[in-house]
mmCIF file of C-alpha atoms in Angstrom:
data_model
loop_
_atom_site.group_PDB
_atom_site.id
_atom_site.type_symbol
_atom_site.label_atom_id
_atom_site.label_comp_id
_atom_site.label_asym_id
_atom_site.label_seq_id
_atom_site.Cartn_x
_atom_site.Cartn_y
_atom_site.Cartn_z
ATOM 1 C CA MET A 389 0.126 0.061 0.158
ATOM 2 C CA GLY A 390 3.020 2.011 0.082
ATOM 3 C CA ASN A 391 2.893 3.157 -3.445
ATOM 4 C CA GLN A 392 -0.584 4.958 -3.576
ATOM 5 C CA PRO A 393 -0.835 7.577 -5.865
ATOM 6 C CA LYS A 394 -1.054 11.156 -5.251
ATOM 7 C CA GLN A 395 -1.007 14.537 -6.900
ATOM 8 C CA CYS A 396 1.611 17.398 -7.451
ATOM 9 C CA GLN A 397 0.207 20.648 -6.481
ATOM 10 C CA ASN A 398 1.908 22.725 -9.281
ATOM 11 C CA CYS A 399 1.541 20.495 -12.440
ATOM 12 C CA GLU A 400 -1.396 17.827 -11.134
ATOM 13 C CA SER A 401 0.914 15.047 -12.093
ATOM 14 C CA ASP A 402 0.174 11.818 -10.354
ATOM 15 C CA LEU A 403 3.088 10.942 -8.163
ATOM 16 C CA LYS A 404 3.968 7.759 -6.158
ATOM 17 C CA GLU A 405 3.676 7.716 -2.317
ATOM 18 C CA GLU A 406 7.758 7.806 -1.951
ATOM 19 C CA PHE A 407 8.521 10.871 -4.432
ATOM 20 C CA ASP A 408 9.593 13.933 -2.529
ATOM 21 C CA PHE A 409 9.831 15.741 -5.600
ATOM 22 C CA CYS A 410 7.558 15.750 -8.875
ATOM 23 C CA PRO A 411 9.612 14.056 -11.744
ATOM 24 C CA ASN A 412 7.835 16.460 -14.388
ATOM 25 C CA CYS A 413 8.159 19.770 -13.044
ATOM 26 C CA GLY A 414 10.615 19.322 -10.361
ATOM 27 C CA GLN A 415 8.588 21.281 -7.112
ATOM 28 C CA LYS A 416 8.832 19.679 -3.813
ATOM 29 C CA VAL A 417 5.858 17.299 -2.777
ATOM 30 C CA SER A 418 4.877 18.152 0.645
ATOM 31 C CA GLU A 419 6.505 21.727 1.319
ATOM 32 C CA GLU A 420 4.374 24.321 3.827
ATOM 33 C CA LEU A 421 4.909 27.555 2.722
ATOM 34 C CA THR A 422 6.523 29.698 5.763
ATOM 35 C CA VAL A 423 8.946 32.828 5.772
ATOM 36 C CA GLY A 424 11.813 30.716 5.843
ATOM 37 C CA VAL A 425 10.687 28.842 2.719
ATOM 38 C CA LEU A 426 9.685 32.011 1.073
ATOM 39 C CA PHE A 427 13.131 33.755 1.625
ATOM 40 C CA TYR A 428 15.222 30.661 1.015
ATOM 41 C CA ASN A 429 13.490 30.151 -2.705
ATOM 42 C CA THR A 430 14.071 33.659 -3.449
ATOM 43 C CA ILE A 431 17.506 33.758 -2.479
ATOM 44 C CA SER A 432 18.144 30.304 -4.300
ATOM 45 C CA ASN A 433 16.829 31.467 -7.262
ATOM 46 C CA TYR A 434 18.512 34.912 -7.045
ATOM 47 C CA PHE A 435 22.039 32.956 -6.406
ATOM 48 C CA SER A 436 21.360 30.369 -9.212
ATOM 49 C CA PHE A 437 21.121 33.305 -11.586
ATOM 50 C CA ASP A 438 24.078 35.093 -10.243
ATOM 51 C CA ALA A 439 26.226 31.986 -10.102
ATOM 52 C CA ARG A 440 25.644 31.309 -13.861
ATOM 53 C CA PHE A 441 25.975 34.925 -14.969
ATOM 54 C CA PHE A 442 29.361 35.247 -13.243
ATOM 55 C CA LYS A 443 30.163 31.861 -14.586
ATOM 56 C CA SER A 444 29.480 33.479 -18.037
ATOM 57 C CA PHE A 445 30.800 36.737 -17.570
ATOM 58 C CA ILE A 446 34.362 36.272 -17.323
ATOM 59 C CA PRO A 447 34.303 33.985 -20.728
ATOM 60 C CA LEU A 448 32.249 36.958 -22.271
ATOM 61 C CA MET A 449 34.865 39.364 -21.622
ATOM 62 C CA LEU A 450 38.009 37.420 -22.205
ATOM 63 C CA LYS A 451 37.072 34.258 -24.789
ATOM 64 C CA PRO A 452 35.439 35.873 -27.859
ATOM 65 C CA GLY A 453 33.099 33.327 -29.263
ATOM 66 C CA TYR A 454 33.797 30.825 -26.584
ATOM 67 C CA LEU A 455 29.877 31.052 -24.995
ATOM 68 C CA ALA A 456 28.262 31.107 -28.149
ATOM 69 C CA ARG A 457 30.101 27.668 -29.330
ATOM 70 C CA LYS A 458 29.869 25.859 -26.046
ATOM 71 C CA PHE A 459 25.795 27.168 -26.218
ATOM 72 C CA LEU A 460 25.659 25.366 -29.672
ATOM 73 C CA GLU A 461 27.524 22.379 -28.484
ATOM 74 C CA GLY A 462 24.588 21.598 -25.864
ATOM 75 C CA LYS A 463 26.051 23.453 -22.733
ATOM 76 C CA ARG A 464 22.844 25.349 -22.211
ATOM 77 C CA LEU A 465 22.250 25.146 -18.534
ATOM 78 C CA LEU A 466 26.013 25.654 -17.309
ATOM 79 C CA TYR A 467 26.269 29.190 -18.783
ATOM 80 C CA LEU A 468 23.655 32.123 -18.639
ATOM 81 C CA HIS A 469 21.192 31.719 -21.731
ATOM 82 C CA PRO A 470 22.258 34.365 -24.610
ATOM 83 C CA ALA A 471 18.895 36.161 -24.582
ATOM 84 C CA GLN A 472 18.756 36.774 -20.891
ATOM 85 C CA MET A 473 22.309 37.602 -20.693
ATOM 86 C CA TYR A 474 21.577 40.534 -23.119
ATOM 87 C CA LEU A 475 18.457 41.423 -21.552
ATOM 88 C CA PHE A 476 20.174 41.434 -18.156
ATOM 89 C CA ILE A 477 23.275 43.661 -19.530
ATOM 90 C CA THR A 478 21.229 45.868 -21.495
ATOM 91 C CA VAL A 479 19.219 47.045 -18.391
ATOM 92 C CA VAL A 480 22.235 47.681 -16.593
ATOM 93 C CA PHE A 481 23.636 49.777 -19.358
ATOM 94 C CA PHE A 482 20.468 52.082 -20.026
ATOM 95 C CA PHE A 483 20.188 52.303 -16.048
ATOM 96 C CA ILE A 484 23.792 53.786 -16.328
ATOM 97 C CA PHE A 485 23.204 55.714 -19.446
ATOM 98 C CA SER A 486 20.030 57.307 -17.836
ATOM 99 C CA PHE A 487 22.441 59.588 -15.581
ATOM 100 C CA THR A 488 24.134 60.703 -18.958
ATOM 101 C CA VAL A 489 20.701 61.307 -20.663
ATOM 102 C CA ARG A 490 19.708 63.259 -17.814
ATOM 103 C CA THR A 491 22.554 65.617 -17.923
ATOM 104 C CA GLN A 492 22.287 66.216 -21.497
ATOM 105 C CA THR A 493 19.134 66.978 -21.429
ATOM 106 C CA GLU A 494 19.315 69.731 -18.936
ATOM 107 C CA THR A 495 22.184 71.139 -20.487
ATOM 108 C CA LEU A 496 20.852 71.393 -23.947
ATOM 109 C CA ASN A 497 17.453 72.565 -22.576
ATOM 110 C CA LYS A 498 19.286 75.425 -20.599
ATOM 111 C CA GLN A 499 21.352 76.654 -23.614
ATOM 112 C CA LEU A 500 18.500 76.868 -25.944
ATOM 113 C CA LYS A 501 16.253 78.839 -23.219
ATOM 114 C CA GLU A 502 19.143 80.913 -22.908
ATOM 115 C CA THR A 503 19.038 81.405 -26.467
ATOM 116 C CA LEU A 504 15.350 82.205 -26.530
ATOM 117 C CA LYS A 505 15.817 84.598 -23.648
ATOM 118 C CA GLU A 506 18.747 86.391 -25.947
ATOM 119 C CA ASN A 507 16.235 86.222 -28.911
ATOM 120 C CA LYS A 508 13.574 88.024 -26.849
ATOM 121 C CA ASN A 509 15.655 91.174 -25.557
ATOM 122 C CA LEU A 510 16.818 91.345 -29.264
ATOM 123 C CA VAL A 511 13.258 91.896 -30.644
ATOM 124 C CA LEU A 512 12.228 94.194 -27.882
ATOM 125 C CA LYS A 513 15.495 96.342 -28.548
ATOM 126 C CA ASP A 514 14.978 96.406 -32.267
ATOM 127 C CA SER A 515 11.502 96.798 -32.470
ATOM 128 C CA ILE A 516 11.566 100.454 -33.112
ATOM 129 C CA GLU A 517 14.425 99.975 -35.685
ATOM 130 C CA GLN A 518 12.582 97.086 -37.176
ATOM 131 C CA LYS A 519 9.554 99.543 -37.825
ATOM 132 C CA LYS A 520 11.386 102.281 -39.623
ATOM 133 C CA THR A 521 13.500 99.654 -41.478
ATOM 134 C CA ASP A 522 10.146 98.001 -42.713
ATOM 135 C CA SER A 523 8.615 101.784 -43.849
ATOM 136 C CA ILE A 524 11.923 102.252 -45.624
ATOM 137 C CA LYS A 525 11.874 98.678 -47.155
ATOM 138 C CA ILE A 526 8.099 98.820 -48.326
ATOM 139 C CA ALA A 527 8.770 102.449 -50.032
ATOM 140 C CA ASP A 528 11.817 101.041 -51.736
ATOM 141 C CA ASP A 529 9.819 98.013 -52.839
ATOM 142 C CA LYS A 530 7.355 100.077 -54.295
ATOM 143 C CA ILE A 531 9.862 102.158 -56.245
ATOM 144 C CA LYS A 532 11.697 99.151 -57.385
ATOM 145 C CA ASP A 533 8.267 97.344 -58.389
ATOM 146 C CA SER A 534 7.385 100.713 -60.315
ATOM 147 C CA ILE A 535 10.558 100.653 -62.338
ATOM 148 C CA ALA A 536 10.291 96.775 -62.888
ATOM 149 C CA ARG A 537 7.033 97.150 -64.459
ATOM 150 C CA ALA A 538 7.736 99.887 -66.525
ATOM 151 C CA GLU A 539 10.997 97.917 -67.730
ATOM 152 C CA VAL A 540 9.089 94.757 -68.375
ATOM 153 C CA LYS A 541 6.094 96.584 -70.251
ATOM 154 C CA LYS A 542 8.598 98.319 -72.364
ATOM 155 C CA ALA A 543 10.448 95.102 -73.395
ATOM 156 C CA LEU A 544 7.048 93.490 -74.146
ATOM 157 C CA LEU A 545 5.800 96.359 -76.339
ATOM 158 C CA ASP A 546 9.194 96.415 -78.223
ATOM 159 C CA ASN A 547 8.318 92.799 -79.535
ATOM 160 C CA LYS A 548 6.151 93.072 -82.618
ATOM 161 C CA TRP A 549 4.375 89.769 -81.749
ATOM 162 C CA ILE A 550 3.179 90.619 -78.445
ATOM 163 C CA THR A 551 1.915 94.226 -79.359
ATOM 164 C CA GLY A 552 -1.603 93.422 -77.992
ATOM 165 C CA MET A 553 -1.146 92.804 -74.431
ATOM 166 C CA ASP A 554 -2.424 95.457 -71.928
ATOM 167 C CA ASP A 555 -1.158 96.772 -68.555
ATOM 168 C CA LYS A 556 -3.332 94.257 -66.642
ATOM 169 C CA ALA A 557 -1.921 91.236 -68.593
ATOM 170 C CA ILE A 558 1.665 92.629 -67.574
ATOM 171 C CA ASP A 559 0.599 92.960 -63.972
ATOM 172 C CA SER A 560 -0.639 89.764 -63.912
ATOM 173 C CA LEU A 561 2.844 88.282 -65.069
ATOM 174 C CA VAL A 562 4.591 89.962 -62.519
ATOM 175 C CA ALA A 563 2.431 89.049 -59.674
ATOM 176 C CA ARG A 564 2.660 85.522 -60.880
ATOM 177 C CA ASP A 565 6.165 85.845 -60.819
ATOM 178 C CA ASP A 566 6.399 87.184 -57.237
ATOM 179 C CA PHE A 567 3.869 84.295 -56.176
ATOM 180 C CA SER A 568 6.415 82.012 -57.452
ATOM 181 C CA LYS A 569 9.075 83.283 -55.525
ATOM 182 C CA ASN A 570 7.287 83.314 -52.105
ATOM 183 C CA ARG A 571 5.887 79.742 -52.727
ATOM 184 C CA SER A 572 9.425 78.177 -51.807
ATOM 185 C CA MET A 573 8.531 76.601 -48.626
ATOM 186 C CA ASN A 574 11.059 75.910 -45.932
ATOM 187 C CA PHE A 575 11.803 76.222 -42.141
ATOM 188 C CA ASP A 576 13.803 79.242 -42.642
ATOM 189 C CA PHE A 577 11.299 81.608 -41.381
ATOM 190 C CA ASN A 578 12.170 85.078 -40.140
ATOM 191 C CA GLU A 579 12.765 84.793 -36.251
ATOM 192 C CA LYS A 580 12.217 87.853 -35.327
ATOM 193 C CA GLU A 581 8.868 88.047 -37.078
ATOM 194 C CA MET A 582 8.099 85.010 -35.382
ATOM 195 C CA ASP A 583 9.238 86.300 -32.033
ATOM 196 C CA SER A 584 7.091 89.540 -32.744
ATOM 197 C CA LEU A 585 3.932 87.502 -33.206
ATOM 198 C CA ILE A 586 4.363 85.498 -30.294
ATOM 199 C CA ASN A 587 4.588 88.201 -28.239
ATOM 200 C CA VAL A 588 1.317 89.755 -29.258
ATOM 201 C CA GLY A 589 -0.329 86.328 -28.605
ATOM 202 C CA ALA A 590 -0.758 85.288 -32.320
ATOM 203 C CA THR A 591 -3.022 81.918 -32.527
ATOM 204 C CA ASP A 592 -0.996 78.720 -33.752
ATOM 205 C CA GLU A 593 -2.765 79.141 -36.981
ATOM 206 C CA GLU A 594 -1.275 82.643 -38.071
ATOM 207 C CA LEU A 595 2.136 81.465 -36.633
ATOM 208 C CA TYR A 596 1.741 78.541 -39.224
ATOM 209 C CA VAL A 597 0.910 80.943 -41.891
ATOM 210 C CA ALA A 598 3.962 83.216 -41.028
ATOM 211 C CA MET A 599 6.033 80.156 -41.257
ATOM 212 C CA GLY A 600 5.022 79.271 -44.820
ATOM 213 C CA LEU A 601 1.837 76.580 -44.374
ATOM 214 C CA ASP A 602 -1.132 76.468 -46.884
ATOM 215 C CA ASP A 603 -4.381 75.428 -46.457
ATOM 216 C CA GLY A 604 -3.958 72.822 -48.733
ATOM 217 C CA ASP A 605 -1.326 71.260 -46.850
ATOM 218 C CA GLY A 606 -1.790 67.344 -45.812
ATOM 219 C CA TRP A 607 -1.791 65.858 -42.123
ATOM 220 C CA PHE A 608 1.947 65.184 -42.303
ATOM 221 C CA LYS A 609 3.016 68.471 -43.452
ATOM 222 C CA ARG A 610 0.931 70.296 -40.911
ATOM 223 C CA LYS A 611 2.114 67.912 -37.951
ATOM 224 C CA LEU A 612 5.687 68.649 -39.004
ATOM 225 C CA TYR A 613 4.940 72.429 -38.534
ATOM 226 C CA ALA A 614 3.406 71.931 -35.484
ATOM 227 C CA GLN A 615 6.219 70.130 -34.041
ATOM 228 C CA VAL A 616 8.609 72.828 -35.346
ATOM 229 C CA LEU A 617 6.631 75.549 -33.602
ATOM 230 C CA LYS A 618 6.573 73.641 -30.600
ATOM 231 C CA PHE A 619 10.087 73.246 -30.509
ATOM 232 C CA TYR A 620 10.397 77.005 -31.386
ATOM 233 C CA LYS A 621 8.396 78.053 -28.606
ATOM 234 C CA ALA A 622 9.650 75.965 -26.072
ATOM 235 C CA ARG A 623 13.412 75.478 -26.825
ATOM 236 C CA ASP A 624 13.079 71.814 -25.254
ATOM 237 C CA GLY A 625 15.688 70.266 -27.795
ATOM 238 C CA GLY A 626 16.313 67.852 -24.721
ATOM 239 C CA ASN A 627 13.197 66.544 -24.581
ATOM 240 C CA ILE A 628 13.869 65.599 -28.215
ATOM 241 C CA LEU A 629 16.959 64.100 -27.084
ATOM 242 C CA LYS A 630 15.613 62.008 -24.348
ATOM 243 C CA ALA A 631 12.868 60.600 -26.617
ATOM 244 C CA PHE A 632 15.366 59.491 -29.063
ATOM 245 C CA TYR A 633 17.133 57.942 -26.171
ATOM 246 C CA ASP A 634 14.061 56.214 -24.752
ATOM 247 C CA THR A 635 13.497 54.648 -28.335
ATOM 248 C CA VAL A 636 17.165 52.956 -28.656
ATOM 249 C CA PRO A 637 16.013 49.937 -26.477
ATOM 250 C CA ILE A 638 13.304 49.355 -28.725
ATOM 251 C CA ALA A 639 15.635 49.710 -31.937
ATOM 252 C CA MET A 640 18.381 47.624 -30.633
ATOM 253 C CA PHE A 641 15.887 44.610 -30.916
ATOM 254 C CA ILE A 642 15.574 45.201 -34.495
ATOM 255 C CA LEU A 643 19.099 45.853 -35.162
ATOM 256 C CA LEU A 644 20.490 42.637 -33.629
ATOM 257 C CA PRO A 645 18.530 40.538 -35.703
ATOM 258 C CA ILE A 646 19.461 42.514 -38.674
ATOM 259 C CA PHE A 647 23.152 42.018 -37.665
ATOM 260 C CA ALA A 648 22.281 38.141 -37.520
ATOM 261 C CA PHE A 649 20.811 38.566 -40.978
ATOM 262 C CA ILE A 650 24.165 39.680 -41.851
ATOM 263 C CA LEU A 651 26.098 37.058 -40.318
ATOM 264 C CA LYS A 652 23.865 34.803 -42.096
ATOM 265 C CA ILE A 653 24.694 36.094 -45.136
ATOM 266 C CA LEU A 654 28.426 36.217 -44.799
ATOM 267 C CA TYR A 655 28.255 32.454 -43.371
ATOM 268 C CA PHE A 656 25.326 31.110 -45.553
ATOM 269 C CA ASN A 657 26.859 27.395 -45.024
ATOM 270 C CA LYS A 658 27.635 27.772 -41.425
ATOM 271 C CA GLY A 659 24.168 26.493 -39.582
ATOM 272 C CA ARG A 660 20.520 28.086 -39.153
ATOM 273 C CA TYR A 661 19.965 31.652 -38.508
ATOM 274 C CA ALA A 662 19.178 30.780 -35.007
ATOM 275 C CA HIS A 663 23.278 30.021 -34.662
ATOM 276 C CA HIS A 664 24.080 33.462 -35.739
ATOM 277 C CA LEU A 665 21.299 35.127 -33.585
ATOM 278 C CA VAL A 666 22.914 33.134 -30.599
ATOM 279 C CA PHE A 667 26.379 34.885 -31.537
ATOM 280 C CA SER A 668 24.669 38.116 -31.825
ATOM 281 C CA PHE A 669 23.139 37.987 -28.329
ATOM 282 C CA TYR A 670 26.590 37.324 -26.923
ATOM 283 C CA TYR A 671 28.598 39.806 -29.154
ATOM 284 C CA PHE A 672 25.802 42.808 -28.151
ATOM 285 C CA SER A 673 25.801 41.585 -24.395
ATOM 286 C CA PHE A 674 29.745 42.285 -24.691
ATOM 287 C CA LEU A 675 29.209 45.684 -26.564
ATOM 288 C CA PHE A 676 26.927 46.650 -23.775
ATOM 289 C CA THR A 677 29.196 45.681 -21.063
ATOM 290 C CA VAL A 678 31.925 47.791 -22.787
ATOM 291 C CA PHE A 679 29.733 50.901 -23.064
ATOM 292 C CA SER A 680 28.375 50.425 -19.399
ATOM 293 C CA ILE A 681 32.058 50.494 -18.023
ATOM 294 C CA ILE A 682 32.814 53.571 -20.450
ATOM 295 C CA PHE A 683 29.846 55.567 -19.339
ATOM 296 C CA GLY A 684 29.853 54.413 -15.594
ATOM 297 C CA VAL A 685 33.519 55.310 -15.238
ATOM 298 C CA ASN A 686 32.558 58.788 -16.943
ATOM 299 C CA ILE A 687 30.198 59.500 -14.289
ATOM 300 C CA PHE A 688 32.763 59.650 -11.718
ATOM 301 C CA TRP A 689 35.680 60.541 -13.916
ATOM 302 C CA ASP A 690 35.915 62.299 -16.795
ATOM 303 C CA VAL A 691 38.042 60.066 -18.875
ATOM 304 C CA PRO A 692 39.685 61.451 -22.233
ATOM 305 C CA ASP A 693 37.747 60.893 -25.218
ATOM 306 C CA ALA A 694 41.026 59.367 -26.816
ATOM 307 C CA ILE A 695 40.624 56.443 -24.109
ATOM 308 C CA ASP A 696 36.923 56.005 -24.548
ATOM 309 C CA TRP A 697 37.335 55.773 -28.422
ATOM 310 C CA LEU A 698 40.139 53.294 -28.261
ATOM 311 C CA ILE A 699 38.138 51.068 -25.837
ATOM 312 C CA ALA A 700 35.053 51.419 -28.143
ATOM 313 C CA LEU A 701 37.190 50.495 -31.034
ATOM 314 C CA SER A 702 38.741 47.445 -29.378
ATOM 315 C CA THR A 703 35.113 45.881 -30.007
ATOM 316 C CA PHE A 704 36.088 45.397 -33.380
ATOM 317 C CA ILE A 705 39.296 43.622 -32.562
ATOM 318 C CA TYR A 706 37.040 41.351 -30.154
ATOM 319 C CA LEU A 707 34.499 40.519 -33.077
ATOM 320 C CA PHE A 708 37.264 39.323 -35.350
ATOM 321 C CA ILE A 709 38.252 37.162 -32.675
ATOM 322 C CA ALA A 710 35.023 35.964 -32.019
ATOM 323 C CA LEU A 711 34.297 35.279 -35.786
ATOM 324 C CA LYS A 712 37.627 33.299 -36.119
ATOM 325 C CA HIS A 713 36.551 31.044 -32.943
ATOM 326 C CA PHE A 714 32.846 30.718 -33.452
ATOM 327 C CA TYR A 715 32.836 30.075 -37.297
ATOM 328 C CA SER A 716 36.438 28.039 -37.173
ATOM 329 C CA GLN A 717 37.687 29.753 -40.607
ATOM 330 C CA GLY A 718 41.153 31.029 -41.464
ATOM 331 C CA TRP A 719 42.351 34.591 -39.918
ATOM 332 C CA PHE A 720 42.386 36.510 -43.196
ATOM 333 C CA LEU A 721 38.676 35.735 -43.942
ATOM 334 C CA SER A 722 37.536 36.166 -40.571
ATOM 335 C CA LEU A 723 39.144 39.458 -40.411
ATOM 336 C CA PHE A 724 37.516 40.274 -44.099
ATOM 337 C CA LYS A 725 34.056 39.226 -43.085
ATOM 338 C CA SER A 726 34.222 41.170 -39.570
ATOM 339 C CA SER A 727 35.107 44.111 -41.732
ATOM 340 C CA VAL A 728 32.283 43.762 -43.835
ATOM 341 C CA ALA A 729 29.956 43.038 -41.181
ATOM 342 C CA THR A 730 30.700 46.307 -39.407
ATOM 343 C CA PHE A 731 30.972 48.473 -42.153
ATOM 344 C CA THR A 732 27.524 47.453 -43.580
ATOM 345 C CA PHE A 733 26.188 47.557 -40.123
ATOM 346 C CA MET A 734 27.736 51.146 -38.953
ATOM 347 C CA LEU A 735 27.594 52.813 -42.233
ATOM 348 C CA PHE A 736 24.241 51.673 -43.759
ATOM 349 C CA ILE A 737 21.951 50.102 -40.792
ATOM 350 C CA VAL A 738 22.876 51.999 -37.875
ATOM 351 C CA PRO A 739 22.387 55.515 -39.597
ATOM 352 C CA THR A 740 19.278 54.697 -41.384
ATOM 353 C CA ALA A 741 17.809 53.537 -37.983
ATOM 354 C CA ALA A 742 18.989 56.607 -36.298
ATOM 355 C CA ILE A 743 17.374 58.777 -39.141
ATOM 356 C CA ILE A 744 13.935 57.156 -38.507
ATOM 357 C CA ILE A 745 14.191 57.103 -34.732
ATOM 358 C CA GLY A 746 15.107 60.768 -34.782
ATOM 359 C CA LEU A 747 12.086 61.719 -36.958
ATOM 360 C CA LEU A 748 9.883 59.598 -34.603
ATOM 361 C CA SER A 749 11.455 61.234 -31.859
ATOM 362 C CA PHE A 750 10.737 64.617 -33.021
ATOM 363 C CA MET A 751 7.049 63.937 -34.359
ATOM 364 C CA ILE A 752 6.315 62.249 -30.646
ATOM 365 C CA TYR A 753 8.210 64.339 -28.093
#
């Protein structure tokens, strides 16, 4: 009667009486939840993760390509899972990087607000002179316009084939020419005029017109003008920078698979795409570890930029050696492929992603 079945409380599998642990899920069969048990499970799980992390961290930093190779060989519990390591290290990196982001955001906003204050003072100081200048300019424009119209009319009448054209027709041609000059639309608007309109409480629609927006422009163009005006009023470029940095973690989940795809193309006969993805997870974990060290040290000590760049460039050497060990190809071929992968990724993929992220950050900030 000692072999009477009982049930696991976790997975509800049938168990024999003598079982202390469930062979299906591994949970202890009979364990009362006490404070001691609760903290024991928490600490054991935590240090289990830590043990595998530190066992994986040294090979990650000192043995390029080693962890990815061992993972494919089947040693998947001895070392930390590549995706788990990547997630853990990126969380640490963006926590450290947030201090740099906050400093840069505050500095940029402060500089822009000081510029705005200086511009407003200049507007108030030059308002009287501006009115005088505008009056002179209007009069001068009228004189020039009269002379121009007279010259155009004379030139047209001198041509026999156009003798029938009257003054209204000539005026229409001149007006059409002026309109075509004013139709070139860009964001290089008159800042003093914009500041004056803002100071007198002009509506956003009036400001859009002053910037060059037309009634027939579509949603995207109106949104773009709205964001430009929002930025011009607040001078909060630091918030745009923060929005950009906040989007980077999401972008990395797209860039990493693209890097793995580049490796798949370069090593098309060296395993499935998942194999290249494992290598990419470990390599990007190394990258974020290096950048965490750079930004972490610079928080407390201003390291010379030359040293920072040398450390950052050393990641290429790491990639070169890691590819050599992981794919087991010659040194020259590994150097060539690491150069192609880095060149393609840094010259095309990253700048394209940066432009897209920058535009999105500006549109949503």
